[in-house]
mmCIF file of C-alpha atoms in Angstrom:
data_model
loop_
_atom_site.group_PDB
_atom_site.id
_atom_site.type_symbol
_atom_site.label_atom_id
_atom_site.label_comp_id
_atom_site.label_asym_id
_atom_site.label_seq_id
_atom_site.Cartn_x
_atom_site.Cartn_y
_atom_site.Cartn_z
ATOM 1 C CA MET A 21 145.469 83.579 82.025
ATOM 2 C CA GLY A 22 145.063 79.836 82.367
ATOM 3 C CA ALA A 23 145.728 77.192 79.768
ATOM 4 C CA SER A 24 141.999 76.766 79.198
ATOM 5 C CA ASP A 25 141.618 80.343 77.908
ATOM 6 C CA PRO A 26 140.784 80.299 74.156
ATOM 7 C CA GLU A 27 143.422 82.953 73.466
ATOM 8 C CA VAL A 28 146.191 81.085 75.303
ATOM 9 C CA ALA A 29 145.448 77.393 74.917
ATOM 10 C CA PRO A 30 146.451 76.875 71.212
ATOM 11 C CA TRP A 31 149.992 78.198 71.401
ATOM 12 C CA ALA A 32 150.496 76.996 74.968
ATOM 13 C CA ARG A 33 149.617 73.460 73.950
ATOM 14 C CA GLY A 34 151.831 73.771 70.841
ATOM 15 C CA GLY A 35 154.768 74.980 72.900
ATOM 16 C CA ALA A 36 154.419 72.105 75.328
ATOM 17 C CA ALA A 37 154.252 69.568 72.488
ATOM 18 C CA GLY A 38 157.296 71.117 70.869
ATOM 19 C CA MET A 39 159.350 70.895 74.018
ATOM 20 C CA ALA A 40 158.270 67.285 74.496
ATOM 21 C CA GLY A 41 159.255 66.414 70.907
ATOM 22 C CA ALA A 42 162.561 68.161 71.284
ATOM 23 C CA GLY A 43 163.341 66.177 74.421
ATOM 24 C CA ALA A 44 162.460 62.890 72.671
ATOM 25 C CA GLY A 45 164.781 63.574 69.724
ATOM 26 C CA ALA A 46 167.638 65.052 71.705
ATOM 27 C CA GLY A 47 169.818 61.913 71.217
ATOM 28 C CA ALA A 48 169.590 62.090 67.408
ATOM 29 C CA ARG A 49 169.724 65.778 66.749
ATOM 30 C CA GLY A 50 171.548 67.096 69.847
ATOM 31 C CA GLY A 51 170.733 69.792 72.302
ATOM 32 C CA ALA A 52 171.120 72.654 69.822
ATOM 33 C CA ALA A 53 168.608 71.185 67.367
ATOM 34 C CA ALA A 54 166.138 70.548 70.195
ATOM 35 C CA GLY A 55 166.428 74.104 71.371
ATOM 36 C CA GLY A 56 165.888 75.404 67.859
ATOM 37 C CA GLU A 57 162.777 73.293 67.331
ATOM 38 C CA ALA A 58 161.367 74.367 70.642
ATOM 39 C CA ARG A 59 161.913 78.016 69.753
ATOM 40 C CA ALA A 60 160.320 77.426 66.360
ATOM 41 C CA ARG A 61 157.174 76.120 68.016
ATOM 42 C CA ASP A 62 156.950 79.013 70.442
ATOM 43 C CA PRO A 63 154.371 81.700 69.537
ATOM 44 C CA PRO A 64 155.637 84.821 67.825
ATOM 45 C CA PRO A 65 156.098 87.886 70.048
ATOM 46 C CA ALA A 66 153.078 89.531 68.474
ATOM 47 C CA HIS A 67 150.806 86.979 70.140
ATOM 48 C CA ARG A 68 152.224 87.439 73.601
ATOM 49 C CA ALA A 69 150.318 89.444 76.188
ATOM 50 C CA HIS A 70 151.689 92.935 76.561
ATOM 51 C CA PRO A 71 151.125 94.875 79.786
ATOM 52 C CA ARG A 72 149.940 97.908 77.849
ATOM 53 C CA HIS A 73 147.777 95.960 75.402
ATOM 54 C CA PRO A 74 145.362 93.567 77.141
ATOM 55 C CA ARG A 75 144.193 90.511 75.328
ATOM 56 C CA PRO A 76 141.011 90.846 73.270
ATOM 57 C CA ALA A 77 139.479 88.022 75.361
ATOM 58 C CA ALA A 78 138.116 90.566 77.823
ATOM 59 C CA GLN A 79 135.941 92.214 75.166
ATOM 60 C CA PRO A 80 133.494 89.322 74.565
ATOM 61 C CA SER A 81 132.712 89.113 78.300
ATOM 62 C CA ALA A 82 132.008 92.845 78.384
ATOM 63 C CA ARG A 83 129.629 92.470 75.469
ATOM 64 C CA ARG A 84 127.896 89.572 77.209
ATOM 65 C CA MET A 85 127.301 91.760 80.229
ATOM 66 C CA ASP A 86 125.625 94.301 77.975
ATOM 67 C CA GLY A 87 123.020 91.788 76.838
ATOM 68 C CA ALA A 88 124.489 89.529 74.150
ATOM 69 C CA PRO A 89 123.056 85.997 73.970
ATOM 70 C CA GLY A 90 124.208 83.822 76.806
ATOM 71 C CA GLY A 91 125.359 86.676 79.050
ATOM 72 C CA LEU A 92 124.242 87.873 82.433
ATOM 73 C CA GLY A 93 122.149 90.630 80.972
ATOM 74 C CA SER A 94 120.659 88.596 78.153
ATOM 75 C CA GLY A 95 117.002 88.036 77.563
ATOM 76 C CA ASP A 96 117.318 84.388 78.648
ATOM 77 C CA SER A 97 118.429 85.331 82.157
ATOM 78 C CA ALA A 98 115.945 88.203 82.574
ATOM 79 C CA PRO A 99 112.929 85.948 83.279
ATOM 80 C CA THR A 100 115.053 83.947 85.733
ATOM 81 C CA THR A 101 116.059 87.104 87.580
ATOM 82 C CA GLU A 102 112.472 88.342 87.673
ATOM 83 C CA ALA A 103 111.257 84.983 88.963
ATOM 84 C CA LEU A 104 113.934 85.118 91.659
ATOM 85 C CA PHE A 105 112.716 88.537 92.803
ATOM 86 C CA VAL A 106 109.119 87.283 92.876
ATOM 87 C CA ALA A 107 110.141 84.236 94.936
ATOM 88 C CA LEU A 108 112.127 86.330 97.403
ATOM 89 C CA GLY A 109 109.267 88.800 97.695
ATOM 90 C CA ALA A 110 106.821 85.968 98.348
ATOM 91 C CA GLY A 111 109.019 84.639 101.143
ATOM 92 C CA VAL A 112 109.302 88.028 102.824
ATOM 93 C CA THR A 113 105.567 88.595 102.432
ATOM 94 C CA ALA A 114 104.705 85.252 104.024
ATOM 95 C CA LEU A 115 107.043 85.831 106.964
ATOM 96 C CA SER A 116 105.758 89.345 107.627
ATOM 97 C CA HIS A 117 102.069 88.548 107.105
ATOM 98 C CA PRO A 118 101.234 87.900 110.802
ATOM 99 C CA LEU A 119 102.710 91.290 111.626
ATOM 100 C CA LEU A 120 100.514 93.111 109.113
ATOM 101 C CA TYR A 121 97.516 90.977 110.091
ATOM 102 C CA VAL A 122 97.737 92.112 113.706
ATOM 103 C CA LYS A 123 98.352 95.698 112.610
ATOM 104 C CA LEU A 124 95.160 95.714 110.519
ATOM 105 C CA LEU A 125 93.059 94.400 113.406
ATOM 106 C CA ILE A 126 94.496 97.143 115.619
ATOM 107 C CA GLN A 127 93.842 99.740 112.919
ATOM 108 C CA VAL A 128 90.140 98.885 112.767
ATOM 109 C CA GLY A 129 89.977 99.132 116.566
ATOM 110 C CA HIS A 130 89.455 95.477 117.456
ATOM 111 C CA GLU A 131 90.699 95.084 121.054
ATOM 112 C CA PRO A 132 89.390 91.758 122.422
ATOM 113 C CA MET A 133 91.730 91.776 125.438
ATOM 114 C CA PRO A 134 91.772 94.309 128.269
ATOM 115 C CA PRO A 135 94.821 96.498 128.888
ATOM 116 C CA THR A 136 97.316 95.774 131.631
ATOM 117 C CA LEU A 137 98.773 98.137 134.204
ATOM 118 C CA GLY A 138 102.419 99.011 133.863
ATOM 119 C CA THR A 139 104.952 101.772 134.409
ATOM 120 C CA ASN A 140 106.744 103.997 131.959
ATOM 121 C CA VAL A 141 110.387 105.075 132.010
ATOM 122 C CA LEU A 142 109.552 107.806 134.526
ATOM 123 C CA GLY A 143 107.948 105.347 136.941
ATOM 124 C CA ARG A 144 104.401 106.572 136.363
ATOM 125 C CA LYS A 145 101.554 104.064 136.167
ATOM 126 C CA VAL A 146 100.085 103.709 132.683
ATOM 127 C CA LEU A 147 97.830 101.243 130.899
ATOM 128 C CA TYR A 148 99.252 99.217 128.021
ATOM 129 C CA LEU A 149 97.212 97.400 125.399
ATOM 130 C CA PRO A 150 98.359 93.909 124.332
ATOM 131 C CA SER A 151 101.492 93.859 122.214
ATOM 132 C CA PHE A 152 101.928 92.042 118.924
ATOM 133 C CA PHE A 153 103.034 88.803 120.597
ATOM 134 C CA THR A 154 100.068 88.729 122.984
ATOM 135 C CA TYR A 155 97.668 89.536 120.131
ATOM 136 C CA ALA A 156 99.214 86.818 117.948
ATOM 137 C CA LYS A 157 98.794 84.258 120.745
ATOM 138 C CA TYR A 158 95.122 85.195 120.996
ATOM 139 C CA ILE A 159 94.651 84.630 117.244
ATOM 140 C CA VAL A 160 96.341 81.225 117.546
ATOM 141 C CA GLN A 161 93.959 80.306 120.390
ATOM 142 C CA VAL A 162 90.941 81.197 118.244
ATOM 143 C CA ASP A 163 91.950 80.070 114.745
ATOM 144 C CA GLY A 164 95.079 77.996 115.301
ATOM 145 C CA LYS A 165 98.505 78.714 113.847
ATOM 146 C CA ILE A 166 97.132 78.706 110.319
ATOM 147 C CA GLY A 167 94.877 81.571 111.350
ATOM 148 C CA LEU A 168 97.884 83.919 111.418
ATOM 149 C CA PHE A 169 98.000 83.615 107.622
ATOM 150 C CA ARG A 170 94.410 84.555 106.853
ATOM 151 C CA GLY A 171 94.312 86.606 103.646
ATOM 152 C CA LEU A 172 97.847 85.623 102.597
ATOM 153 C CA SER A 173 96.962 84.288 99.120
ATOM 154 C CA PRO A 174 95.604 87.551 97.623
ATOM 155 C CA ARG A 175 98.462 89.449 99.259
ATOM 156 C CA LEU A 176 101.036 87.164 97.622
ATOM 157 C CA MET A 177 99.330 87.678 94.275
ATOM 158 C CA SER A 178 99.251 91.434 94.833
ATOM 159 C CA ASN A 179 102.969 91.651 95.569
ATOM 160 C CA ALA A 180 103.851 89.361 92.660
ATOM 161 C CA LEU A 181 101.749 91.455 90.280
ATOM 162 C CA SER A 182 103.431 94.609 91.543
ATOM 163 C CA THR A 183 106.913 93.134 91.019
ATOM 164 C CA VAL A 184 106.112 91.913 87.502
ATOM 165 C CA THR A 185 104.556 95.268 86.606
ATOM 166 C CA ARG A 186 107.636 97.195 87.697
ATOM 167 C CA GLY A 187 109.897 94.853 85.759
ATOM 168 C CA SER A 188 107.776 95.140 82.620
ATOM 169 C CA MET A 189 107.721 98.926 82.850
ATOM 170 C CA LYS A 190 111.506 99.012 83.081
ATOM 171 C CA LYS A 191 111.649 97.071 79.817
ATOM 172 C CA VAL A 192 109.079 99.231 78.036
ATOM 173 C CA PHE A 193 110.360 102.523 79.472
ATOM 174 C CA PRO A 194 114.045 101.880 80.237
ATOM 175 C CA PRO A 195 115.485 104.474 82.602
ATOM 176 C CA ASP A 196 118.277 106.707 81.401
ATOM 177 C CA GLU A 197 121.621 106.465 83.108
ATOM 178 C CA MET A 198 121.290 108.330 86.380
ATOM 179 C CA GLU A 199 124.374 110.348 87.188
ATOM 180 C CA GLN A 200 125.472 110.251 90.792
ATOM 181 C CA VAL A 201 124.740 113.445 92.651
ATOM 182 C CA SER A 202 127.561 115.007 94.661
ATOM 183 C CA ASN A 203 128.229 118.300 96.374
ATOM 184 C CA LYS A 204 130.380 119.312 93.394
ATOM 185 C CA ASP A 205 127.263 119.820 91.270
ATOM 186 C CA ASP A 206 125.541 123.156 91.274
ATOM 187 C CA MET A 207 122.084 123.374 92.805
ATOM 188 C CA LYS A 208 120.197 123.337 89.509
ATOM 189 C CA THR A 209 122.071 120.330 88.074
ATOM 190 C CA SER A 210 121.857 118.163 91.164
ATOM 191 C CA LEU A 211 118.197 118.958 91.732
ATOM 192 C CA ARG A 212 117.410 118.129 88.114
ATOM 193 C CA LYS A 213 118.947 114.670 88.553
ATOM 194 C CA VAL A 214 116.908 113.957 91.681
ATOM 195 C CA VAL A 215 113.664 115.181 90.116
ATOM 196 C CA LYS A 216 114.217 112.993 87.062
ATOM 197 C CA GLU A 217 114.932 109.890 89.134
ATOM 198 C CA THR A 218 112.047 110.487 91.545
ATOM 199 C CA SER A 219 109.583 111.101 88.706
ATOM 200 C CA TYR A 220 110.509 107.774 87.164
ATOM 201 C CA GLU A 221 110.118 105.952 90.490
ATOM 202 C CA MET A 222 106.784 107.659 91.104
ATOM 203 C CA MET A 223 105.440 106.567 87.720
ATOM 204 C CA MET A 224 106.344 102.921 88.346
ATOM 205 C CA GLN A 225 104.991 102.964 91.897
ATOM 206 C CA CYS A 226 101.660 104.526 90.956
ATOM 207 C CA VAL A 227 101.032 102.140 88.063
ATOM 208 C CA SER A 228 101.962 99.056 90.093
ATOM 209 C CA ARG A 229 99.830 100.284 93.005
ATOM 210 C CA MET A 230 96.745 100.771 90.821
ATOM 211 C CA LEU A 231 97.046 97.337 89.223
ATOM 212 C CA ALA A 232 97.639 95.495 92.501
ATOM 213 C CA HIS A 233 95.137 97.421 94.638
ATOM 214 C CA PRO A 234 92.105 95.174 93.898
ATOM 215 C CA LEU A 235 93.970 92.201 95.350
ATOM 216 C CA HIS A 236 95.021 94.359 98.295
ATOM 217 C CA VAL A 237 91.357 95.159 99.012
ATOM 218 C CA ILE A 238 90.468 91.456 98.934
ATOM 219 C CA SER A 239 93.324 90.644 101.307
ATOM 220 C CA MET A 240 92.245 93.356 103.759
ATOM 221 C CA ARG A 241 88.643 92.144 103.817
ATOM 222 C CA CYS A 242 89.672 88.509 104.264
ATOM 223 C CA MET A 243 91.762 89.427 107.299
ATOM 224 C CA VAL A 244 89.251 91.756 108.940
ATOM 225 C CA GLN A 245 86.597 89.010 108.926
ATOM 226 C CA PHE A 246 88.277 87.751 112.076
ATOM 227 C CA VAL A 247 86.422 90.467 113.979
ATOM 228 C CA GLY A 248 82.886 89.210 113.342
ATOM 229 C CA ARG A 249 83.787 85.624 112.334
ATOM 230 C CA GLU A 250 82.291 86.116 108.860
ATOM 231 C CA ALA A 251 83.137 83.945 105.866
ATOM 232 C CA LYS A 252 81.955 86.229 103.077
ATOM 233 C CA TYR A 253 85.364 86.623 101.450
ATOM 234 C CA SER A 254 87.123 83.266 101.233
ATOM 235 C CA GLY A 255 88.767 82.691 97.851
ATOM 236 C CA VAL A 256 90.211 85.189 95.407
ATOM 237 C CA LEU A 257 87.875 84.377 92.521
ATOM 238 C CA SER A 258 84.744 84.279 94.669
ATOM 239 C CA SER A 259 85.721 87.577 96.316
ATOM 240 C CA ILE A 260 86.185 89.200 92.913
ATOM 241 C CA GLY A 261 82.705 88.104 91.883
ATOM 242 C CA LYS A 262 81.081 89.363 95.092
ATOM 243 C CA ILE A 263 82.768 92.759 95.010
ATOM 244 C CA PHE A 264 81.927 93.293 91.350
ATOM 245 C CA LYS A 265 78.313 92.232 91.876
ATOM 246 C CA GLU A 266 77.706 94.384 94.969
ATOM 247 C CA GLU A 267 79.891 97.443 94.345
ATOM 248 C CA GLY A 268 80.803 97.402 90.685
ATOM 249 C CA LEU A 269 84.219 98.147 89.258
ATOM 250 C CA LEU A 270 84.873 101.009 91.676
ATOM 251 C CA GLY A 271 84.644 98.598 94.609
ATOM 252 C CA PHE A 272 88.069 97.231 93.710
ATOM 253 C CA PHE A 273 89.676 100.664 94.127
ATOM 254 C CA VAL A 274 88.259 101.710 97.496
ATOM 255 C CA GLY A 275 91.017 103.417 99.472
ATOM 256 C CA LEU A 276 93.320 103.798 96.467
ATOM 257 C CA ILE A 277 93.664 107.599 96.634
ATOM 258 C CA PRO A 278 95.119 107.727 100.188
ATOM 259 C CA HIS A 279 97.616 105.017 99.280
ATOM 260 C CA LEU A 280 98.694 106.870 96.130
ATOM 261 C CA LEU A 281 99.066 110.127 98.030
ATOM 262 C CA GLY A 282 101.122 108.372 100.680
ATOM 263 C CA ASP A 283 103.399 106.813 98.061
ATOM 264 C CA VAL A 284 103.949 110.120 96.272
ATOM 265 C CA VAL A 285 104.666 112.049 99.475
ATOM 266 C CA PHE A 286 106.996 109.292 100.675
ATOM 267 C CA LEU A 287 109.026 109.141 97.437
ATOM 268 C CA TRP A 288 109.469 112.893 97.054
ATOM 269 C CA GLY A 289 110.074 113.525 100.731
ATOM 270 C CA CYS A 290 112.597 110.710 101.112
ATOM 271 C CA ASN A 291 114.535 111.441 97.917
ATOM 272 C CA LEU A 292 114.669 115.208 98.372
ATOM 273 C CA LEU A 293 115.769 115.016 102.000
ATOM 274 C CA ALA A 294 118.411 112.418 101.190
ATOM 275 C CA HIS A 295 119.574 114.526 98.241
ATOM 276 C CA PHE A 296 120.086 117.709 100.241
ATOM 277 C CA ILE A 297 121.924 115.833 102.975
ATOM 278 C CA ASN A 298 124.163 113.892 100.581
ATOM 279 C CA ALA A 299 124.890 116.775 98.239
ATOM 280 C CA TYR A 300 125.391 119.644 100.673
ATOM 281 C CA LEU A 301 126.163 118.184 104.095
ATOM 282 C CA VAL A 302 128.418 115.223 103.209
ATOM 283 C CA ASP A 303 131.968 116.172 102.254
ATOM 284 C CA ASP A 304 133.471 114.107 99.416
ATOM 285 C CA SER A 305 137.000 114.833 100.632
ATOM 286 C CA VAL A 306 136.458 112.886 103.871
ATOM 287 C CA SER A 307 138.525 109.703 103.885
ATOM 288 C CA ASP A 308 139.109 106.836 106.239
ATOM 289 C CA SER A 309 142.658 107.956 107.047
ATOM 290 C CA PRO A 310 144.850 110.941 106.082
ATOM 291 C CA GLY A 311 146.344 110.331 102.677
ATOM 292 C CA GLY A 312 144.524 107.014 102.456
ATOM 293 C CA LEU A 313 141.617 105.696 100.450
ATOM 294 C CA GLY A 314 138.964 108.040 99.234
ATOM 295 C CA ASN A 315 141.010 111.256 98.878
ATOM 296 C CA ASP A 316 142.361 113.071 95.846
ATOM 297 C CA GLN A 317 145.332 110.725 95.642
ATOM 298 C CA ASN A 318 142.970 107.842 94.947
ATOM 299 C CA PRO A 319 139.751 109.302 93.469
ATOM 300 C CA GLY A 320 138.501 105.919 92.231
ATOM 301 C CA SER A 321 138.363 104.415 95.704
ATOM 302 C CA GLN A 322 135.020 103.019 96.862
ATOM 303 C CA PHE A 323 135.898 102.973 100.564
ATOM 304 C CA SER A 324 135.494 106.608 101.527
ATOM 305 C CA GLN A 325 133.422 107.634 104.490
ATOM 306 C CA ALA A 326 131.339 109.871 102.234
ATOM 307 C CA LEU A 327 130.103 106.859 100.261
ATOM 308 C CA ALA A 328 129.390 104.993 103.482
ATOM 309 C CA ILE A 329 127.350 107.895 104.840
ATOM 310 C CA ARG A 330 125.391 108.263 101.590
ATOM 311 C CA SER A 331 124.514 104.570 101.606
ATOM 312 C CA TYR A 332 122.640 104.990 104.905
ATOM 313 C CA THR A 333 121.123 108.433 104.391
ATOM 314 C CA LYS A 334 118.244 107.295 102.206
ATOM 315 C CA PHE A 335 117.474 104.394 104.526
ATOM 316 C CA VAL A 336 117.245 106.654 107.569
ATOM 317 C CA MET A 337 115.190 109.236 105.688
ATOM 318 C CA GLY A 338 112.844 106.472 104.554
ATOM 319 C CA ILE A 339 112.113 105.501 108.159
ATOM 320 C CA ALA A 340 111.495 109.124 109.159
ATOM 321 C CA VAL A 341 109.237 109.940 106.203
ATOM 322 C CA SER A 342 107.287 106.673 106.548
ATOM 323 C CA MET A 343 106.258 107.756 110.051
ATOM 324 C CA LEU A 344 104.883 111.010 108.656
ATOM 325 C CA THR A 345 102.982 109.275 105.843
ATOM 326 C CA TYR A 346 101.485 106.564 108.067
ATOM 327 C CA PRO A 347 98.088 108.353 108.336
ATOM 328 C CA PHE A 348 97.639 107.878 104.570
ATOM 329 C CA LEU A 349 98.150 104.129 105.011
ATOM 330 C CA LEU A 350 95.729 104.015 107.945
ATOM 331 C CA VAL A 351 92.973 105.907 106.128
ATOM 332 C CA GLY A 352 93.374 103.819 102.968
ATOM 333 C CA ASP A 353 93.109 100.525 104.850
ATOM 334 C CA LEU A 354 90.074 101.674 106.830
ATOM 335 C CA MET A 355 88.324 102.802 103.655
ATOM 336 C CA ALA A 356 88.939 99.369 102.115
ATOM 337 C CA VAL A 357 87.149 97.545 104.960
ATOM 338 C CA ASN A 358 84.716 100.141 106.314
ATOM 339 C CA ASN A 359 80.985 99.272 106.157
ATOM 340 C CA TYR A 360 81.686 95.822 104.722
ATOM 341 C CA LEU A 361 81.399 93.816 107.946
ATOM 342 C CA ALA A 362 78.308 92.307 109.486
ATOM 343 C CA SER A 363 79.674 92.904 113.007
ATOM 344 C CA PRO A 364 81.487 96.103 113.933
ATOM 345 C CA PRO A 365 84.786 95.776 115.810
ATOM 346 C CA SER A 366 84.983 96.216 119.557
ATOM 347 C CA SER A 367 86.425 99.671 119.198
ATOM 348 C CA SER A 368 84.858 101.328 122.238
ATOM 349 C CA ALA A 369 88.385 101.974 123.492
ATOM 350 C CA PHE A 370 89.007 104.201 120.494
ATOM 351 C CA PRO A 371 86.386 106.943 120.202
ATOM 352 C CA PRO A 372 87.086 109.714 117.723
ATOM 353 C CA ALA A 373 89.841 111.689 119.391
ATOM 354 C CA GLN A 374 93.165 113.270 118.682
ATOM 355 C CA GLY A 375 96.119 110.966 118.219
ATOM 356 C CA GLN A 376 94.210 108.212 116.409
ATOM 357 C CA LEU A 377 95.834 108.881 113.029
ATOM 358 C CA PHE A 378 98.787 106.768 114.159
ATOM 359 C CA ARG A 379 96.752 103.879 115.529
ATOM 360 C CA GLY A 380 98.574 100.635 114.814
ATOM 361 C CA SER A 381 101.929 102.273 114.089
ATOM 362 C CA SER A 382 103.374 100.765 117.276
ATOM 363 C CA LEU A 383 103.018 97.040 117.915
ATOM 364 C CA LEU A 384 105.149 96.578 121.020
ATOM 365 C CA PHE A 385 104.459 99.387 123.514
ATOM 366 C CA ARG A 386 100.849 100.398 122.963
ATOM 367 C CA ARG A 387 99.945 102.918 125.575
ATOM 368 C CA VAL A 388 96.243 103.662 126.110
ATOM 369 C CA SER A 389 95.422 107.190 124.930
ATOM 370 C CA SER A 390 93.958 109.795 127.264
ATOM 371 C CA GLY A 391 90.659 109.858 125.356
ATOM 372 C CA SER A 392 90.023 106.165 125.854
ATOM 373 C CA CYS A 393 87.479 104.769 128.273
ATOM 374 C CA PHE A 394 90.314 102.628 129.636
ATOM 375 C CA ALA A 395 92.346 105.648 130.676
ATOM 376 C CA LEU A 396 93.296 106.062 134.314
ATOM 377 C CA GLU A 397 91.361 108.662 136.200
#
């Protein structure tokens, strides 16, 4: 430990002063007296650090991590951490807003540009609708670059409210310590852990979704006004007044049920699939090298292949399950904007037909469906 440590500095400074004093008086008292004075100023052996008995200086820092005043987990730093998450979420939301804006216009069936002829991987001629980049250029031509961020303000408020709600719920209902699931647990124990964790996540997600959904509805309606060039929903406060006056309180929760169902199915499907793969298909004894890190010789190692595989399992399962739950998102968004526009979208290319439950899920290679009037004969 350095000389600035509170446990070391007093006797270290005393020892240094003693040796300096002994050197200054060496001519009068001799080398033996100087050595004796220096030893007298040295700290007693009881104060020295022992390899088996660490200094008590490590204990205050551990308590500060647990939430004592001035620590990382204290109440003073909690608002700062929450504000940091809100700021990061706002940045991600602003950057991804043009992507979701184009997706919504595709979901409602607004196709202002004709498809182009192309070939697929097999060399067959197919018709492709404009991709995200072509659609975004069209929006810039009509509304300018600022037009790509139509409806961003209520969406930022919605995401911020959701983040604050989840943080507040964690304080009011703190989660119990979740034990890590491994293939060493029996089926009943490991499944109980996953059910407990997923139930807690579902509660937070449903509550935050219900509170933020009114702002989500306002954001959807602001964006979809691009279709008919309306200006009915402009600001957040004015939109709240119009929705409440025309539709009542229930107007703020149009399309909520499909979104809730999609969230619940996504959470349970993703967590259960990841659990069964991690607990029963990933072997904990797998290590990076024979006799190396991550085996029984070093059980505390964090560099085993099993941990690396588990870190990606939930991510991959999330992508797979999100594709299956996309129809819930599509139906919820359409319910939020349906019958609230003066001009219907130019959706003649999308009559009611099979395959439309995933409309808008692809933004790059958008092949015209066989039921479309644009389809090749």
